[in-house]
Short mmCIF file of C-alpha atoms and ligand atoms in Angstrom, two decimals:
data_model
loop_
_atom_site.label_atom_id
_atom_site.label_comp_id
_atom_site.label_asym_id
_atom_site.label_seq_id
_atom_site.Cartn_x
_atom_site.Cartn_y
_atom_site.Cartn_z
CA MET A 784 -7.77 -0.30 11.94
CA SER A 785 -4.66 -0.68 14.10
CA GLU A 786 -2.52 -1.43 11.01
CA THR A 787 -3.79 1.80 9.51
CA ILE A 788 -2.80 3.72 12.63
CA ALA A 789 0.60 2.04 12.63
CA ALA A 790 1.14 2.94 8.97
CA ARG A 791 0.09 6.55 9.57
CA LEU A 792 2.42 6.81 12.53
CA LEU A 793 5.36 5.58 10.44
CA THR A 794 4.58 8.04 7.65
CA LEU A 795 4.27 10.81 10.19
CA HIS A 796 7.65 10.00 11.78
CA ASP A 797 9.17 10.31 8.29
CA ARG A 798 7.49 13.66 7.65
CA LEU A 799 8.57 14.97 11.07
CA ALA A 800 12.17 13.93 10.47
CA ARG A 801 12.20 15.46 6.99
CA ALA A 802 10.71 18.72 8.27
CA ALA A 803 13.43 18.91 10.94
CA LEU A 804 16.26 18.06 8.56
CA ASP A 805 14.96 20.59 6.00
CA CYS A 806 15.69 23.36 8.48
CA ALA A 807 18.90 21.79 9.81
CA ARG A 808 17.35 20.69 13.10
CA ASP A 809 17.92 17.41 14.91
CA PRO A 810 14.73 15.32 14.50
CA ARG A 811 15.16 14.18 18.11
CA ALA A 812 14.58 17.77 19.23
CA VAL A 813 10.92 17.52 18.16
CA THR A 814 8.60 15.47 20.37
CA LEU A 815 5.47 14.03 18.85
CA LEU A 816 2.47 14.41 21.15
CA ALA A 817 -0.27 12.06 19.96
CA VAL A 818 -3.58 13.87 20.46
CA SER A 819 -6.00 11.10 21.31
CA LYS A 820 -9.14 13.15 22.10
CA THR A 821 -12.30 11.43 20.82
CA TYR A 822 -10.43 8.20 20.00
CA ASP A 823 -11.04 5.33 22.36
CA HIS A 824 -8.55 3.68 24.67
CA ASN A 825 -7.97 0.82 22.23
CA ALA A 826 -6.57 3.26 19.69
CA VAL A 827 -4.22 4.63 22.34
CA ARG A 828 -3.21 1.12 23.35
CA ASN A 829 -2.42 0.30 19.72
CA ILE A 830 0.11 3.03 19.34
CA ALA A 831 1.46 2.58 22.87
CA ARG A 832 2.33 -0.96 21.71
CA LEU A 833 4.49 0.62 19.01
CA GLY A 834 6.48 2.35 21.72
CA HIS A 835 4.70 5.70 21.81
CA ARG A 836 4.27 7.20 25.30
CA GLU A 837 3.19 10.86 25.08
CA PHE A 838 -0.54 11.54 24.70
CA GLY A 839 -2.55 14.75 24.66
CA GLU A 840 -6.19 15.10 25.70
CA ASN A 841 -8.59 18.09 25.64
CA TYR A 842 -11.68 16.87 27.46
CA LEU A 843 -11.11 16.15 31.11
CA GLN A 844 -13.70 13.49 31.84
CA GLU A 845 -12.92 11.61 28.64
CA ALA A 846 -9.21 11.76 29.50
CA LEU A 847 -9.71 10.45 33.05
CA ASP A 848 -11.83 7.55 31.79
CA LYS A 849 -9.11 6.69 29.27
CA GLN A 850 -6.34 6.92 31.85
CA ARG A 851 -8.26 4.48 34.05
CA ALA A 852 -8.65 2.01 31.16
CA LEU A 853 -4.91 2.27 30.40
CA ALA A 854 -3.56 2.34 33.96
CA ASP A 855 -1.44 -0.75 33.24
CA LEU A 856 0.68 1.26 30.75
CA ASP A 857 3.43 3.74 31.57
CA LEU A 858 2.18 6.79 29.60
CA VAL A 859 2.81 10.52 29.90
CA TRP A 860 -0.42 12.55 29.77
CA HIS A 861 -0.61 16.16 28.62
CA PHE A 862 -3.74 18.23 29.19
CA ILE A 863 -4.09 20.44 26.10
CA GLY A 864 -7.62 21.79 26.60
CA PRO A 865 -8.69 25.08 28.18
CA ILE A 866 -8.55 24.97 32.00
CA GLN A 867 -11.40 26.53 33.97
CA ARG A 868 -11.28 26.87 37.76
CA ASN A 869 -13.38 23.78 38.35
CA LYS A 870 -10.88 21.59 36.45
CA THR A 871 -7.62 22.61 38.09
CA ARG A 872 -7.59 19.96 40.81
CA ARG A 873 -8.16 17.05 38.46
CA VAL A 874 -5.58 18.41 36.00
CA ALA A 875 -3.03 18.92 38.80
CA GLU A 876 -3.63 15.39 40.09
CA ASN A 877 -3.73 13.42 36.86
CA PHE A 878 -1.42 14.96 34.25
CA SER A 879 2.31 15.54 33.78
CA TRP A 880 1.79 18.63 31.61
CA ALA A 881 -0.75 21.44 31.18
CA HIS A 882 -0.36 23.33 27.88
CA CYS A 883 -3.10 25.98 28.03
CA VAL A 884 -2.40 28.05 31.13
CA ASP A 885 -3.27 31.67 30.36
CA ARG A 886 -4.16 33.30 33.71
CA LEU A 887 -2.32 33.62 37.00
CA CYS A 888 -5.28 32.47 39.11
CA ILE A 889 -5.38 29.17 37.22
CA ALA A 890 -1.62 28.69 37.60
CA GLU A 891 -1.86 29.40 41.34
CA ARG A 892 -4.58 26.80 41.79
CA LEU A 893 -2.62 24.22 39.80
CA SER A 894 0.41 24.86 41.99
CA GLU A 895 -1.58 24.62 45.23
CA GLN A 896 -3.35 21.48 44.11
CA ARG A 897 -0.39 19.60 42.67
CA PRO A 898 0.12 16.59 44.98
CA ALA A 899 3.21 16.88 47.19
CA ASP A 900 4.50 13.45 46.15
CA ALA A 901 4.35 14.22 42.40
CA PRO A 902 7.06 16.08 40.48
CA PRO A 903 6.18 19.69 39.61
CA LEU A 904 3.52 20.05 36.90
CA ASN A 905 5.09 21.06 33.58
CA VAL A 906 3.31 24.13 32.26
CA CYS A 907 3.19 26.02 28.98
CA LEU A 908 1.53 29.41 28.68
CA GLU A 909 -0.93 29.57 25.84
CA VAL A 910 -0.36 32.71 23.77
CA ASN A 911 -3.06 34.29 21.66
CA VAL A 912 -0.95 35.02 18.58
CA SER A 913 -3.72 35.66 16.11
CA GLY A 914 -5.18 38.42 18.30
CA GLU A 915 -8.67 36.90 18.07
CA PRO A 916 -10.45 38.12 21.22
CA SER A 917 -12.76 35.08 21.25
CA LYS A 918 -9.81 32.71 21.54
CA GLY A 919 -8.01 31.59 24.68
CA GLY A 920 -4.47 32.55 25.47
CA VAL A 921 -2.62 35.41 27.09
CA PRO A 922 -2.14 38.43 24.77
CA ALA A 923 1.44 38.51 23.50
CA ASP A 924 2.20 41.79 25.28
CA ALA A 925 1.23 40.32 28.66
CA ALA A 926 3.04 37.00 28.26
CA ILE A 927 6.39 37.96 29.78
CA ALA A 928 4.87 39.37 32.97
CA LEU A 929 2.69 36.27 33.36
CA ALA A 930 5.66 33.97 32.69
CA LYS A 931 7.64 35.62 35.49
CA GLN A 932 4.78 35.15 37.95
CA VAL A 933 4.13 31.54 36.92
CA SER A 934 7.81 30.63 37.10
CA ALA A 935 7.81 31.64 40.78
CA LEU A 936 5.07 29.15 41.76
CA PRO A 937 6.57 26.26 43.74
CA ARG A 938 4.72 23.24 42.37
CA LEU A 939 4.87 24.23 38.69
CA ARG A 940 7.74 24.11 36.24
CA LEU A 941 7.30 26.69 33.49
CA ARG A 942 8.51 25.00 30.31
CA GLY A 943 7.56 27.48 27.59
CA LEU A 944 4.81 28.60 25.26
CA MET A 945 1.95 26.98 23.40
CA ALA A 946 -0.11 28.43 20.56
CA ILE A 947 -2.98 27.50 18.26
CA PRO A 948 -2.86 30.05 15.42
CA ALA A 949 -5.97 30.58 13.30
CA PRO A 950 -6.07 27.72 10.77
CA THR A 951 -4.85 28.55 7.27
CA ARG A 952 -3.46 26.48 4.41
CA ASP A 953 -1.15 29.30 3.39
CA ARG A 954 2.34 28.24 4.43
CA ALA A 955 3.64 31.81 4.66
CA CYS A 956 0.80 32.78 7.02
CA GLN A 957 1.47 29.66 9.12
CA ARG A 958 5.16 30.57 9.35
CA ALA A 959 4.38 34.19 10.27
CA ALA A 960 2.15 33.17 13.19
CA PHE A 961 4.64 30.61 14.51
CA ALA A 962 7.47 33.11 14.11
CA ARG A 963 5.62 35.48 16.48
CA VAL A 964 5.51 32.72 19.10
CA ARG A 965 9.17 31.96 18.56
CA ARG A 966 10.14 35.62 19.06
CA LEU A 967 8.18 35.73 22.29
CA PHE A 968 9.92 32.53 23.40
CA GLU A 969 13.27 34.15 22.71
CA ALA A 970 12.17 37.20 24.71
CA LEU A 971 11.37 34.95 27.70
CA LYS A 972 14.87 33.50 27.51
CA ALA A 973 16.35 37.00 27.27
CA HIS A 974 14.52 37.77 30.53
CA GLY A 975 16.35 34.87 32.16
CA LEU A 976 13.49 32.38 32.22
CA PRO A 977 14.77 28.80 31.77
CA VAL A 978 12.21 27.78 29.14
CA ASP A 979 12.84 24.94 26.69
CA THR A 980 9.47 24.14 25.07
CA LEU A 981 7.54 25.51 22.12
CA SER A 982 4.30 23.53 21.81
CA MET A 983 2.98 24.38 18.36
CA GLY A 984 1.94 22.67 15.15
CA MET A 985 -0.94 20.29 14.41
CA SER A 986 -1.72 17.90 11.52
CA GLY A 987 -2.24 20.73 9.04
CA ASP A 988 0.69 22.99 9.89
CA PHE A 989 3.40 21.09 11.77
CA GLU A 990 6.03 21.54 9.05
CA ALA A 991 5.81 25.32 9.38
CA ALA A 992 5.88 25.01 13.18
CA ILE A 993 9.03 22.87 13.08
CA ALA A 994 10.67 25.40 10.77
CA GLU A 995 9.98 28.03 13.45
CA GLY A 996 11.42 25.98 16.29
CA ALA A 997 8.56 23.82 17.64
CA THR A 998 9.82 21.30 20.21
CA ILE A 999 6.43 19.60 20.70
CA VAL A 1000 3.99 19.08 17.85
CA ARG A 1001 0.45 18.06 18.84
CA ILE A 1002 -0.99 15.72 16.23
CA GLY A 1003 -4.30 13.89 16.14
CA THR A 1004 -5.89 13.23 12.76
CA ALA A 1005 -2.61 12.50 10.93
CA ILE A 1006 -2.18 9.51 13.30
CA PHE A 1007 -5.67 8.37 14.23
CA GLY A 1008 -7.71 9.46 11.20
CA PRO A 1009 -10.78 11.72 11.13
CA ARG A 1010 -12.49 12.50 14.42
CA PHE A 1011 -16.14 11.83 15.14
CA TYR A 1012 -17.50 13.81 18.05
CA PRO A 1013 -21.17 12.94 18.63
CA GLU A 1014 -20.88 9.92 20.93
CA LEU A 1015 -18.55 11.89 23.18
CA ALA A 1016 -20.71 15.01 23.41
CA ALA A 1017 -22.15 13.79 26.70
CA HIS A 1018 -18.72 13.99 28.32
CA ARG A 1019 -18.43 17.70 27.75
C1 PLP B 1404 -7.26 18.60 18.51
C2 PLP B 1404 -6.04 19.34 18.85
C3 PLP B 1404 -4.83 19.05 18.23
C4 PLP B 1404 -4.67 18.03 17.13
O1 PLP B 1404 -5.29 18.45 15.97
P1 PLP B 1404 -5.14 17.64 14.58
O2 PLP B 1404 -5.49 18.64 13.57
O3 PLP B 1404 -6.08 16.51 14.65
O4 PLP B 1404 -3.73 17.19 14.48
C5 PLP B 1404 -3.71 19.75 18.66
N1 PLP B 1404 -3.78 20.69 19.62
C6 PLP B 1404 -4.94 20.99 20.23
C7 PLP B 1404 -4.96 22.02 21.30
C8 PLP B 1404 -6.10 20.34 19.86
O5 PLP B 1404 -7.25 20.67 20.46
#
């Protein structure tokens, strides 16, 4: 099992580097976030042994259990799930990054609850690029105003934007959705916001995301294999 994960990780590093070079980008400008939701702490430990440090989790209780089991390792944890009011304290206290901030009230709570002795919490605003009302994320036309408000909060550091476009296998559609996020990112910079992060691209579409400027790709199944949810349902 761990050899399989190691082999997948090597293959993935090759694909990431090729995707970057294909669009004349430096492969080191793209960070691989290993999305370990639903995989147990032994799987995380296996790839941490290979030198990987950045991990993304969606389900808070599962993530906290895993962090406890891996407390002997020096890992960087990103919370990439939706954040409701009742989760802000535990996210502020236990993660280095929060990727799915989409409302001011959540950002304010994260800032208030970030422990004084920790560095500011790195935050990305999730943008709803596909315009699906059922999905999370700030509408694109409200993103700049929200970014300005979030960037003024003392215990947060606004890093950029995150998006989960509607899944499609059509490369042109993937590119078009990621291009909308990129244009919004450029608009934030034009407004003077010091953003440096575009968190976009998953196992099925990271090449298109890299072509549109992704600086963090969030990848689960291409490293760990297929996910099985049932035994974790109780945690949610
Ligand atoms: C699960 C998840 C991923 C990883 O998805 P894969 O298709 O397994 O690579 C990335 N981002 C978010 C927000 C996720 O929930």
